[in-house]
PDB file of N, CA and C in Angstrom:
ATOM      1  N   MET E   1       0.844  -1.163   0.000  1.00  0.00           N
ATOM      2  CA  MET E   1       0.000   0.000   0.000  1.00  0.00           C
ATOM      3  C   MET E   1       0.896   1.235   0.000  1.00  0.00           C
ATOM      4  N   ILE E   2       0.667   2.118  -0.925  1.00  0.00           N
ATOM      5  CA  ILE E   2       1.439   3.360  -0.997  1.00  0.00           C
ATOM      6  C   ILE E   2       0.806   4.356  -0.035  1.00  0.00           C
ATOM      7  N   VAL E   3       1.565   4.729   1.001  1.00  0.00           N
ATOM      8  CA  VAL E   3       1.024   5.647   1.999  1.00  0.00           C
ATOM      9  C   VAL E   3       1.383   7.087   1.692  1.00  0.00           C
ATOM     10  N   LEU E   4       2.449   7.308   0.922  1.00  0.00           N
ATOM     11  CA  LEU E   4       2.854   8.672   0.586  1.00  0.00           C
ATOM     12  C   LEU E   4       3.777   8.647  -0.616  1.00  0.00           C
ATOM     13  N   THR E   5       3.586   9.606  -1.509  1.00  0.00           N
ATOM     14  CA  THR E   5       4.544   9.886  -2.564  1.00  0.00           C
ATOM     15  C   THR E   5       5.129  11.244  -2.236  1.00  0.00           C
ATOM     16  N   ARG E   6       6.454  11.309  -2.110  1.00  0.00           N
ATOM     17  CA  ARG E   6       7.129  12.554  -1.725  1.00  0.00           C
ATOM     18  C   ARG E   6       7.980  13.050  -2.880  1.00  0.00           C
ATOM     19  N   VAL E   7       7.787  14.317  -3.232  1.00  0.00           N
ATOM     20  CA  VAL E   7       8.636  14.990  -4.208  1.00  0.00           C
ATOM     21  C   VAL E   7       9.781  15.616  -3.423  1.00  0.00           C
ATOM     22  N   ASP E   8      11.005  15.188  -3.721  1.00  0.00           N
ATOM     23  CA  ASP E   8      12.165  15.705  -3.001  1.00  0.00           C
ATOM     24  C   ASP E   8      13.385  15.528  -3.892  1.00  0.00           C
ATOM     25  N   SER E   9      13.998  16.632  -4.283  1.00  0.00           N
ATOM     26  CA  SER E   9      15.133  16.552  -5.206  1.00  0.00           C
ATOM     27  C   SER E   9      16.301  15.780  -4.616  1.00  0.00           C
ATOM     28  N   ARG E  10      16.338  15.608  -3.286  1.00  0.00           N
ATOM     29  CA  ARG E  10      17.412  14.851  -2.640  1.00  0.00           C
ATOM     30  C   ARG E  10      17.119  13.352  -2.612  1.00  0.00           C
ATOM     31  N   LEU E  11      15.883  12.979  -2.901  1.00  0.00           N
ATOM     32  CA  LEU E  11      15.420  11.594  -2.890  1.00  0.00           C
ATOM     33  C   LEU E  11      15.633  10.974  -1.509  1.00  0.00           C
ATOM     34  N   LEU E  12      16.524  10.029  -1.374  1.00  0.00           N
ATOM     35  CA  LEU E  12      16.731   9.330  -0.099  1.00  0.00           C
ATOM     36  C   LEU E  12      17.818  10.051   0.701  1.00  0.00           C
ATOM     37  N   HIS E  13      17.442  10.576   1.860  1.00  0.00           N
ATOM     38  CA  HIS E  13      18.382  11.319   2.700  1.00  0.00           C
ATOM     39  C   HIS E  13      17.932  11.214   4.151  1.00  0.00           C
ATOM     40  N   GLY E  14      18.646  11.878   5.043  1.00  0.00           N
ATOM     41  CA  GLY E  14      18.412  11.740   6.478  1.00  0.00           C
ATOM     42  C   GLY E  14      17.009  12.040   6.941  1.00  0.00           C
ATOM     43  N   GLN E  15      16.409  13.111   6.443  1.00  0.00           N
ATOM     44  CA  GLN E  15      15.053  13.465   6.869  1.00  0.00           C
ATOM     45  C   GLN E  15      14.062  12.355   6.516  1.00  0.00           C
ATOM     46  N   VAL E  16      14.238  11.763   5.375  1.00  0.00           N
ATOM     47  CA  VAL E  16      13.362  10.659   4.971  1.00  0.00           C
ATOM     48  C   VAL E  16      13.589   9.452   5.879  1.00  0.00           C
ATOM     49  N   LEU E  17      14.857   9.094   6.079  1.00  0.00           N
ATOM     50  CA  LEU E  17      15.176   7.892   6.858  1.00  0.00           C
ATOM     51  C   LEU E  17      14.886   8.050   8.347  1.00  0.00           C
ATOM     52  N   GLU E  18      15.161   9.216   8.895  1.00  0.00           N
ATOM     53  CA  GLU E  18      14.990   9.425  10.334  1.00  0.00           C
ATOM     54  C   GLU E  18      13.621   9.980  10.708  1.00  0.00           C
ATOM     55  N   GLY E  19      12.942  10.603   9.765  1.00  0.00           N
ATOM     56  CA  GLY E  19      11.649  11.200  10.061  1.00  0.00           C
ATOM     57  C   GLY E  19      10.471  10.487   9.432  1.00  0.00           C
ATOM     58  N   TRP E  20      10.448  10.456   8.118  1.00  0.00           N
ATOM     59  CA  TRP E  20       9.273   9.930   7.415  1.00  0.00           C
ATOM     60  C   TRP E  20       9.136   8.420   7.512  1.00  0.00           C
ATOM     61  N   VAL E  21      10.227   7.690   7.421  1.00  0.00           N
ATOM     62  CA  VAL E  21      10.133   6.227   7.486  1.00  0.00           C
ATOM     63  C   VAL E  21       9.523   5.769   8.812  1.00  0.00           C
ATOM     64  N   PRO E  22      10.046   6.215   9.968  1.00  0.00           N
ATOM     65  CA  PRO E  22       9.409   5.774  11.215  1.00  0.00           C
ATOM     66  C   PRO E  22       8.019   6.366  11.426  1.00  0.00           C
ATOM     67  N   HIS E  23       7.822   7.622  11.045  1.00  0.00           N
ATOM     68  CA  HIS E  23       6.512   8.253  11.234  1.00  0.00           C
ATOM     69  C   HIS E  23       5.418   7.522  10.460  1.00  0.00           C
ATOM     70  N   LEU E  24       5.747   7.116   9.255  1.00  0.00           N
ATOM     71  CA  LEU E  24       4.769   6.430   8.409  1.00  0.00           C
ATOM     72  C   LEU E  24       4.783   4.911   8.601  1.00  0.00           C
ATOM     73  N   ALA E  25       5.742   4.413   9.363  1.00  0.00           N
ATOM     74  CA  ALA E  25       5.896   2.978   9.608  1.00  0.00           C
ATOM     75  C   ALA E  25       5.938   2.188   8.300  1.00  0.00           C
ATOM     76  N   VAL E  26       6.796   2.648   7.375  1.00  0.00           N
ATOM     77  CA  VAL E  26       6.889   1.975   6.081  1.00  0.00           C
ATOM     78  C   VAL E  26       7.869   0.815   6.148  1.00  0.00           C
ATOM     79  N   GLY E  27       7.631  -0.155   5.309  1.00  0.00           N
ATOM     80  CA  GLY E  27       8.502  -1.306   5.166  1.00  0.00           C
ATOM     81  C   GLY E  27       9.212  -1.314   3.832  1.00  0.00           C
ATOM     82  N   ARG E  28       8.842  -0.343   2.978  1.00  0.00           N
ATOM     83  CA  ARG E  28       9.447  -0.298   1.637  1.00  0.00           C
ATOM     84  C   ARG E  28       9.593   1.154   1.196  1.00  0.00           C
ATOM     85  N   LEU E  29      10.720   1.410   0.548  1.00  0.00           N
ATOM     86  CA  LEU E  29      10.938   2.678  -0.142  1.00  0.00           C
ATOM     87  C   LEU E  29      11.068   2.378  -1.626  1.00  0.00           C
ATOM     88  N   VAL E  30      10.387   3.156  -2.432  1.00  0.00           N
ATOM     89  CA  VAL E  30      10.554   3.063  -3.884  1.00  0.00           C
ATOM     90  C   VAL E  30      11.121   4.394  -4.353  1.00  0.00           C
ATOM     91  N   VAL E  31      12.296   4.360  -4.948  1.00  0.00           N
ATOM     92  CA  VAL E  31      12.891   5.538  -5.560  1.00  0.00           C
ATOM     93  C   VAL E  31      12.626   5.409  -7.055  1.00  0.00           C
ATOM     94  N   ALA E  32      11.746   6.253  -7.565  1.00  0.00           N
ATOM     95  CA  ALA E  32      11.392   6.223  -8.985  1.00  0.00           C
ATOM     96  C   ALA E  32      12.111   7.381  -9.665  1.00  0.00           C
ATOM     97  N   ASP E  33      13.251   7.055 -10.271  1.00  0.00           N
ATOM     98  CA  ASP E  33      14.085   8.110 -10.834  1.00  0.00           C
ATOM     99  C   ASP E  33      15.000   7.522 -11.908  1.00  0.00           C
ATOM    100  N   ASP E  34      14.951   8.092 -13.091  1.00  0.00           N
ATOM    101  CA  ASP E  34      15.761   7.593 -14.200  1.00  0.00           C
ATOM    102  C   ASP E  34      17.253   7.750 -13.940  1.00  0.00           C
ATOM    103  N   GLN E  35      17.660   8.904 -13.385  1.00  0.00           N
ATOM    104  CA  GLN E  35      19.089   9.155 -13.170  1.00  0.00           C
ATOM    105  C   GLN E  35      19.693   8.177 -12.170  1.00  0.00           C
ATOM    106  N   VAL E  36      19.050   7.987 -11.038  1.00  0.00           N
ATOM    107  CA  VAL E  36      19.590   7.088 -10.020  1.00  0.00           C
ATOM    108  C   VAL E  36      19.584   5.645 -10.520  1.00  0.00           C
ATOM    109  N   ALA E  37      18.516   5.254 -11.180  1.00  0.00           N
ATOM    110  CA  ALA E  37      18.424   3.881 -11.675  1.00  0.00           C
ATOM    111  C   ALA E  37      19.530   3.576 -12.698  1.00  0.00           C
ATOM    112  N   ALA E  38      19.980   4.596 -13.420  1.00  0.00           N
ATOM    113  CA  ALA E  38      21.014   4.403 -14.436  1.00  0.00           C
ATOM    114  C   ALA E  38      22.430   4.566 -13.873  1.00  0.00           C
ATOM    115  N   ASP E  39      22.541   4.967 -12.613  1.00  0.00           N
ATOM    116  CA  ASP E  39      23.848   5.239 -12.016  1.00  0.00           C
ATOM    117  C   ASP E  39      24.146   4.216 -10.916  1.00  0.00           C
ATOM    118  N   PRO E  40      25.002   3.232 -11.198  1.00  0.00           N
ATOM    119  CA  PRO E  40      25.289   2.199 -10.200  1.00  0.00           C
ATOM    120  C   PRO E  40      25.855   2.753  -8.892  1.00  0.00           C
ATOM    121  N   THR E  41      26.629   3.828  -8.968  1.00  0.00           N
ATOM    122  CA  THR E  41      27.201   4.412  -7.751  1.00  0.00           C
ATOM    123  C   THR E  41      26.107   5.035  -6.890  1.00  0.00           C
ATOM    124  N   ALA E  42      25.215   5.792  -7.500  1.00  0.00           N
ATOM    125  CA  ALA E  42      24.116   6.410  -6.750  1.00  0.00           C
ATOM    126  C   ALA E  42      23.187   5.348  -6.173  1.00  0.00           C
ATOM    127  N   SER E  43      22.903   4.318  -6.941  1.00  0.00           N
ATOM    128  CA  SER E  43      22.050   3.232  -6.452  1.00  0.00           C
ATOM    129  C   SER E  43      22.703   2.517  -5.275  1.00  0.00           C
ATOM    130  N   ALA E  44      24.004   2.264  -5.372  1.00  0.00           N
ATOM    131  CA  ALA E  44      24.718   1.594  -4.286  1.00  0.00           C
ATOM    132  C   ALA E  44      24.746   2.453  -3.033  1.00  0.00           C
ATOM    133  N   ALA E  45      24.934   3.761  -3.193  1.00  0.00           N
ATOM    134  CA  ALA E  45      24.945   4.664  -2.041  1.00  0.00           C
ATOM    135  C   ALA E  45      23.599   4.644  -1.326  1.00  0.00           C
ATOM    136  N   MET E  46      22.521   4.633  -2.082  1.00  0.00           N
ATOM    137  CA  MET E  46      21.193   4.575  -1.466  1.00  0.00           C
ATOM    138  C   MET E  46      20.969   3.237  -0.777  1.00  0.00           C
ATOM    139  N   ALA E  47      21.444   2.168  -1.393  1.00  0.00           N
ATOM    140  CA  ALA E  47      21.293   0.844  -0.781  1.00  0.00           C
ATOM    141  C   ALA E  47      22.062   0.756   0.537  1.00  0.00           C
ATOM    142  N   ILE E  48      23.222   1.384   0.591  1.00  0.00           N
ATOM    143  CA  ILE E  48      24.014   1.397   1.822  1.00  0.00           C
ATOM    144  C   ILE E  48      23.332   2.242   2.890  1.00  0.00           C
ATOM    145  N   ALA E  49      22.732   3.350   2.493  1.00  0.00           N
ATOM    146  CA  ALA E  49      22.094   4.266   3.450  1.00  0.00           C
ATOM    147  C   ALA E  49      20.815   3.698   4.053  1.00  0.00           C
ATOM    148  N   ALA E  50      20.120   2.879   3.302  1.00  0.00           N
ATOM    149  CA  ALA E  50      18.831   2.344   3.777  1.00  0.00           C
ATOM    150  C   ALA E  50      19.069   1.261   4.826  1.00  0.00           C
ATOM    151  N   PRO E  51      18.276   1.274   5.895  1.00  0.00           N
ATOM    152  CA  PRO E  51      18.409   0.211   6.897  1.00  0.00           C
ATOM    153  C   PRO E  51      18.121  -1.154   6.273  1.00  0.00           C
ATOM    154  N   PRO E  52      18.797  -2.201   6.751  1.00  0.00           N
ATOM    155  CA  PRO E  52      18.650  -3.521   6.125  1.00  0.00           C
ATOM    156  C   PRO E  52      17.234  -4.096   6.215  1.00  0.00           C
ATOM    157  N   GLU E  53      16.468  -3.697   7.215  1.00  0.00           N
ATOM    158  CA  GLU E  53      15.106  -4.224   7.352  1.00  0.00           C
ATOM    159  C   GLU E  53      14.110  -3.531   6.417  1.00  0.00           C
ATOM    160  N   LEU E  54      14.555  -2.492   5.733  1.00  0.00           N
ATOM    161  CA  LEU E  54      13.687  -1.731   4.836  1.00  0.00           C
ATOM    162  C   LEU E  54      13.924  -2.180   3.400  1.00  0.00           C
ATOM    163  N   GLU E  55      12.879  -2.615   2.739  1.00  0.00           N
ATOM    164  CA  GLU E  55      12.994  -2.993   1.325  1.00  0.00           C
ATOM    165  C   GLU E  55      13.198  -1.728   0.507  1.00  0.00           C
ATOM    166  N   LEU E  56      14.148  -1.748  -0.401  1.00  0.00           N
ATOM    167  CA  LEU E  56      14.444  -0.599  -1.246  1.00  0.00           C
ATOM    168  C   LEU E  56      14.344  -1.017  -2.698  1.00  0.00           C
ATOM    169  N   ASP E  57      13.456  -0.374  -3.431  1.00  0.00           N
ATOM    170  CA  ASP E  57      13.325  -0.605  -4.872  1.00  0.00           C
ATOM    171  C   ASP E  57      13.732   0.675  -5.582  1.00  0.00           C
ATOM    172  N   ILE E  58      14.702   0.577  -6.456  1.00  0.00           N
ATOM    173  CA  ILE E  58      15.112   1.710  -7.287  1.00  0.00           C
ATOM    174  C   ILE E  58      14.720   1.363  -8.699  1.00  0.00           C
ATOM    175  N   THR E  59      13.883   2.182  -9.282  1.00  0.00           N
ATOM    176  CA  THR E  59      13.334   1.875 -10.598  1.00  0.00           C
ATOM    177  C   THR E  59      13.345   3.121 -11.477  1.00  0.00           C
ATOM    178  N   PRO E  60      13.577   2.962 -12.758  1.00  0.00           N
ATOM    179  CA  PRO E  60      13.472   4.123 -13.642  1.00  0.00           C
ATOM    180  C   PRO E  60      12.037   4.667 -13.619  1.00  0.00           C
ATOM    181  N   LEU E  61      11.925   5.958 -13.522  1.00  0.00           N
ATOM    182  CA  LEU E  61      10.602   6.582 -13.543  1.00  0.00           C
ATOM    183  C   LEU E  61       9.887   6.248 -14.844  1.00  0.00           C
ATOM    184  N   SER E  62      10.640   6.210 -15.926  1.00  0.00           N
ATOM    185  CA  SER E  62      10.044   5.979 -17.242  1.00  0.00           C
ATOM    186  C   SER E  62       9.385   4.609 -17.360  1.00  0.00           C
ATOM    187  N   SER E  63       9.815   3.647 -16.538  1.00  0.00           N
ATOM    188  CA  SER E  63       9.214   2.318 -16.626  1.00  0.00           C
ATOM    189  C   SER E  63       8.660   1.838 -15.286  1.00  0.00           C
ATOM    190  N   ALA E  64       8.478   2.755 -14.358  1.00  0.00           N
ATOM    191  CA  ALA E  64       7.977   2.379 -13.030  1.00  0.00           C
ATOM    192  C   ALA E  64       6.587   1.756 -13.135  1.00  0.00           C
ATOM    193  N   ASP E  65       6.417   0.659 -12.422  1.00  0.00           N
ATOM    194  CA  ASP E  65       5.113   0.011 -12.302  1.00  0.00           C
ATOM    195  C   ASP E  65       4.892  -0.222 -10.815  1.00  0.00           C
ATOM    196  N   LEU E  66       4.036   0.586 -10.218  1.00  0.00           N
ATOM    197  CA  LEU E  66       3.839   0.536  -8.777  1.00  0.00           C
ATOM    198  C   LEU E  66       2.624  -0.292  -8.380  1.00  0.00           C
ATOM    199  N   THR E  67       2.169  -1.149  -9.262  1.00  0.00           N
ATOM    200  CA  THR E  67       0.998  -1.980  -8.971  1.00  0.00           C
ATOM    201  C   THR E  67       1.227  -2.844  -7.737  1.00  0.00           C
ATOM    202  N   ARG E  68       2.360  -3.527  -7.675  1.00  0.00           N
ATOM    203  CA  ARG E  68       2.655  -4.382  -6.512  1.00  0.00           C
ATOM    204  C   ARG E  68       2.716  -3.555  -5.239  1.00  0.00           C
ATOM    205  N   ALA E  69       3.402  -2.413  -5.296  1.00  0.00           N
ATOM    206  CA  ALA E  69       3.524  -1.549  -4.114  1.00  0.00           C
ATOM    207  C   ALA E  69       2.170  -1.036  -3.656  1.00  0.00           C
ATOM    208  N   ALA E  70       1.265  -0.848  -4.571  1.00  0.00           N
ATOM    209  CA  ALA E  70      -0.057  -0.322  -4.224  1.00  0.00           C
ATOM    210  C   ALA E  70      -0.990  -1.386  -3.678  1.00  0.00           C
ATOM    211  N   THR E  71      -0.698  -2.654  -3.959  1.00  0.00           N
ATOM    212  CA  THR E  71      -1.684  -3.696  -3.640  1.00  0.00           C
ATOM    213  C   THR E  71      -1.213  -4.789  -2.691  1.00  0.00           C
ATOM    214  N   ASP E  72       0.082  -4.879  -2.393  1.00  0.00           N
ATOM    215  CA  ASP E  72       0.542  -6.043  -1.626  1.00  0.00           C
ATOM    216  C   ASP E  72       0.513  -5.884  -0.109  1.00  0.00           C
ATOM    217  N   GLY E  73       0.084  -4.737   0.397  1.00  0.00           N
ATOM    218  CA  GLY E  73      -0.066  -4.576   1.840  1.00  0.00           C
ATOM    219  C   GLY E  73       1.169  -4.080   2.563  1.00  0.00           C
ATOM    220  N   VAL E  74       2.316  -3.980   1.896  1.00  0.00           N
ATOM    221  CA  VAL E  74       3.516  -3.436   2.527  1.00  0.00           C
ATOM    222  C   VAL E  74       3.430  -1.913   2.460  1.00  0.00           C
ATOM    223  N   ARG E  75       3.497  -1.273   3.616  1.00  0.00           N
ATOM    224  CA  ARG E  75       3.425   0.193   3.652  1.00  0.00           C
ATOM    225  C   ARG E  75       4.632   0.758   2.898  1.00  0.00           C
ATOM    226  N   THR E  76       4.347   1.591   1.897  1.00  0.00           N
ATOM    227  CA  THR E  76       5.376   2.033   0.957  1.00  0.00           C
ATOM    228  C   THR E  76       5.412   3.544   0.842  1.00  0.00           C
ATOM    229  N   LEU E  77       6.633   4.079   0.844  1.00  0.00           N
ATOM    230  CA  LEU E  77       6.893   5.490   0.575  1.00  0.00           C
ATOM    231  C   LEU E  77       7.566   5.571  -0.782  1.00  0.00           C
ATOM    232  N   VAL E  78       6.982   6.342  -1.693  1.00  0.00           N
ATOM    233  CA  VAL E  78       7.539   6.522  -3.037  1.00  0.00           C
ATOM    234  C   VAL E  78       8.223   7.879  -3.080  1.00  0.00           C
ATOM    235  N   LEU E  79       9.446   7.902  -3.596  1.00  0.00           N
ATOM    236  CA  LEU E  79      10.211   9.138  -3.720  1.00  0.00           C
ATOM    237  C   LEU E  79      10.455   9.446  -5.188  1.00  0.00           C
ATOM    238  N   VAL E  80      10.154  10.687  -5.569  1.00  0.00           N
ATOM    239  CA  VAL E  80      10.455  11.168  -6.918  1.00  0.00           C
ATOM    240  C   VAL E  80      11.226  12.475  -6.793  1.00  0.00           C
ATOM    241  N   ARG E  81      12.038  12.769  -7.788  1.00  0.00           N
ATOM    242  CA  ARG E  81      12.942  13.924  -7.758  1.00  0.00           C
ATOM    243  C   ARG E  81      12.220  15.267  -7.897  1.00  0.00           C
ATOM    244  N   ASP E  82      11.192  15.314  -8.704  1.00  0.00           N
ATOM    245  CA  ASP E  82      10.575  16.611  -8.988  1.00  0.00           C
ATOM    246  C   ASP E  82       9.092  16.445  -9.301  1.00  0.00           C
ATOM    247  N   VAL E  83       8.439  17.584  -9.484  1.00  0.00           N
ATOM    248  CA  VAL E  83       6.998  17.583  -9.745  1.00  0.00           C
ATOM    249  C   VAL E  83       6.694  16.855 -11.052  1.00  0.00           C
ATOM    250  N   ARG E  84       7.578  16.984 -12.024  1.00  0.00           N
ATOM    251  CA  ARG E  84       7.368  16.254 -13.290  1.00  0.00           C
ATOM    252  C   ARG E  84       7.325  14.745 -13.056  1.00  0.00           C
ATOM    253  N   GLY E  85       8.133  14.256 -12.129  1.00  0.00           N
ATOM    254  CA  GLY E  85       8.105  12.835 -11.790  1.00  0.00           C
ATOM    255  C   GLY E  85       6.762  12.430 -11.211  1.00  0.00           C
ATOM    256  N   ALA E  86       6.232  13.250 -10.311  1.00  0.00           N
ATOM    257  CA  ALA E  86       4.908  12.971  -9.741  1.00  0.00           C
ATOM    258  C   ALA E  86       3.842  13.024 -10.819  1.00  0.00           C
ATOM    259  N   GLN E  87       3.974  13.973 -11.717  1.00  0.00           N
ATOM    260  CA  GLN E  87       3.014  14.091 -12.820  1.00  0.00           C
ATOM    261  C   GLN E  87       3.081  12.856 -13.721  1.00  0.00           C
ATOM    262  N   ALA E  88       4.276  12.354 -13.980  1.00  0.00           N
ATOM    263  CA  ALA E  88       4.425  11.152 -14.806  1.00  0.00           C
ATOM    264  C   ALA E  88       3.750   9.956 -14.142  1.00  0.00           C
ATOM    265  N   LEU E  89       3.934   9.800 -12.826  1.00  0.00           N
ATOM    266  CA  LEU E  89       3.260   8.707 -12.112  1.00  0.00           C
ATOM    267  C   LEU E  89       1.743   8.875 -12.178  1.00  0.00           C
ATOM    268  N   HIS E  90       1.281  10.107 -12.042  1.00  0.00           N
ATOM    269  CA  HIS E  90      -0.160  10.376 -12.105  1.00  0.00           C
ATOM    270  C   HIS E  90      -0.723   9.988 -13.478  1.00  0.00           C
ATOM    271  N   GLN E  91      -0.025  10.367 -14.514  1.00  0.00           N
ATOM    272  CA  GLN E  91      -0.498  10.075 -15.873  1.00  0.00           C
ATOM    273  C   GLN E  91      -0.538   8.575 -16.148  1.00  0.00           C
ATOM    274  N   LYS E  92       0.354   7.816 -15.501  1.00  0.00           N
ATOM    275  CA  LYS E  92       0.370   6.355 -15.665  1.00  0.00           C
ATOM    276  C   LYS E  92      -0.620   5.663 -14.739  1.00  0.00           C
ATOM    277  N   GLY E  93      -1.231   6.424 -13.826  1.00  0.00           N
ATOM    278  CA  GLY E  93      -2.165   5.828 -12.869  1.00  0.00           C
ATOM    279  C   GLY E  93      -1.481   5.259 -11.646  1.00  0.00           C
ATOM    280  N   ASP E  94      -0.192   5.577 -11.452  1.00  0.00           N
ATOM    281  CA  ASP E  94       0.565   5.024 -10.334  1.00  0.00           C
ATOM    282  C   ASP E  94       0.670   5.966  -9.133  1.00  0.00           C
ATOM    283  N   LEU E  95       0.120   7.150  -9.240  1.00  0.00           N
ATOM    284  CA  LEU E  95       0.170   8.080  -8.113  1.00  0.00           C
ATOM    285  C   LEU E  95      -1.021   7.787  -7.215  1.00  0.00           C
ATOM    286  N   ARG E  96      -0.725   7.122  -6.097  1.00  0.00           N
ATOM    287  CA  ARG E  96      -1.786   6.701  -5.176  1.00  0.00           C
ATOM    288  C   ARG E  96      -1.448   7.183  -3.783  1.00  0.00           C
ATOM    289  N   GLY E  97      -2.432   7.323  -2.939  1.00  0.00           N
ATOM    290  CA  GLY E  97      -2.181   7.820  -1.594  1.00  0.00           C
ATOM    291  C   GLY E  97      -1.959   9.317  -1.625  1.00  0.00           C
ATOM    292  N   ARG E  98      -1.297   9.811  -0.601  1.00  0.00           N
ATOM    293  CA  ARG E  98      -1.062  11.247  -0.485  1.00  0.00           C
ATOM    294  C   ARG E  98       0.173  11.661  -1.279  1.00  0.00           C
ATOM    295  N   LEU E  99       0.180  12.923  -1.693  1.00  0.00           N
ATOM    296  CA  LEU E  99       1.321  13.521  -2.387  1.00  0.00           C
ATOM    297  C   LEU E  99       1.842  14.658  -1.522  1.00  0.00           C
ATOM    298  N   GLN E 100       3.157  14.656  -1.289  1.00  0.00           N
ATOM    299  CA  GLN E 100       3.776  15.690  -0.471  1.00  0.00           C
ATOM    300  C   GLN E 100       4.871  16.368  -1.281  1.00  0.00           C
ATOM    301  N   LEU E 101       4.851  17.692  -1.283  1.00  0.00           N
ATOM    302  CA  LEU E 101       5.931  18.444  -1.909  1.00  0.00           C
ATOM    303  C   LEU E 101       6.957  18.737  -0.837  1.00  0.00           C
ATOM    304  N   GLY E 102       8.117  18.121  -0.963  1.00  0.00           N
ATOM    305  CA  GLY E 102       9.200  18.324  -0.009  1.00  0.00           C
ATOM    306  C   GLY E 102      10.161  19.363  -0.535  1.00  0.00           C
ATOM    307  N   ASN E 103      11.401  18.976  -0.740  1.00  0.00           N
ATOM    308  CA  ASN E 103      12.433  19.881  -1.217  1.00  0.00           C
ATOM    309  C   ASN E 103      12.387  19.957  -2.739  1.00  0.00           C
ATOM    310  N   VAL E 104      12.036  21.124  -3.256  1.00  0.00           N
ATOM    311  CA  VAL E 104      11.996  21.340  -4.704  1.00  0.00           C
ATOM    312  C   VAL E 104      12.951  22.487  -5.002  1.00  0.00           C
ATOM    313  N   HIS E 105      14.051  22.177  -5.670  1.00  0.00           N
ATOM    314  CA  HIS E 105      15.063  23.213  -5.969  1.00  0.00           C
ATOM    315  C   HIS E 105      14.519  24.294  -6.882  1.00  0.00           C
ATOM    316  N   ALA E 106      15.120  25.452  -6.791  1.00  0.00           N
ATOM    317  CA  ALA E 106      14.802  26.550  -7.698  1.00  0.00           C
ATOM    318  C   ALA E 106      15.212  26.158  -9.115  1.00  0.00           C
ATOM    319  N   GLY E 107      14.535  26.721 -10.081  1.00  0.00           N
ATOM    320  CA  GLY E 107      14.861  26.409 -11.461  1.00  0.00           C
ATOM    321  C   GLY E 107      14.050  27.296 -12.389  1.00  0.00           C
ATOM    322  N   PRO E 108      14.239  27.135 -13.683  1.00  0.00           N
ATOM    323  CA  PRO E 108      13.479  27.927 -14.646  1.00  0.00           C
ATOM    324  C   PRO E 108      11.977  27.769 -14.443  1.00  0.00           C
ATOM    325  N   ARG E 109      11.273  28.864 -14.552  1.00  0.00           N
ATOM    326  CA  ARG E 109       9.803  28.913 -14.444  1.00  0.00           C
ATOM    327  C   ARG E 109       9.310  28.515 -13.064  1.00  0.00           C
ATOM    328  N   ARG E 110      10.163  28.648 -12.035  1.00  0.00           N
ATOM    329  CA  ARG E 110       9.759  28.357 -10.649  1.00  0.00           C
ATOM    330  C   ARG E 110       9.955  29.621  -9.829  1.00  0.00           C
ATOM    331  N   SER E 111       9.044  29.860  -8.936  1.00  0.00           N
ATOM    332  CA  SER E 111       9.195  31.012  -8.045  1.00  0.00           C
ATOM    333  C   SER E 111       8.920  30.559  -6.616  1.00  0.00           C
ATOM    334  N   PRO E 112       9.542  31.230  -5.637  1.00  0.00           N
ATOM    335  CA  PRO E 112       9.360  30.827  -4.244  1.00  0.00           C
ATOM    336  C   PRO E 112       7.964  31.078  -3.735  1.00  0.00           C
TER     337      PRO E 112
END
């Protein structure tokens, strides 16, 4: 069950691991991001950072299929890098549960 999808340009970091994971009592993290999925070093760093009892799925956003995460009963937190990532999940029908805008970096066509 997807309990939260969080938009955060940092993806997996201390606030997520120390705050959101215990608060939401999740058993799985899904990082849906093309860049991380294509970068073995970034994927390995996230795997090292995640506690061993927490299932970690790193999947390309372009081919993410969150059907299992939405239906298998494991409380799941989905992380995407930016609003476009959340929009892509929404368009595919994979954006379920709550959506939270976390850390969104400044960029073109964005204002504080």
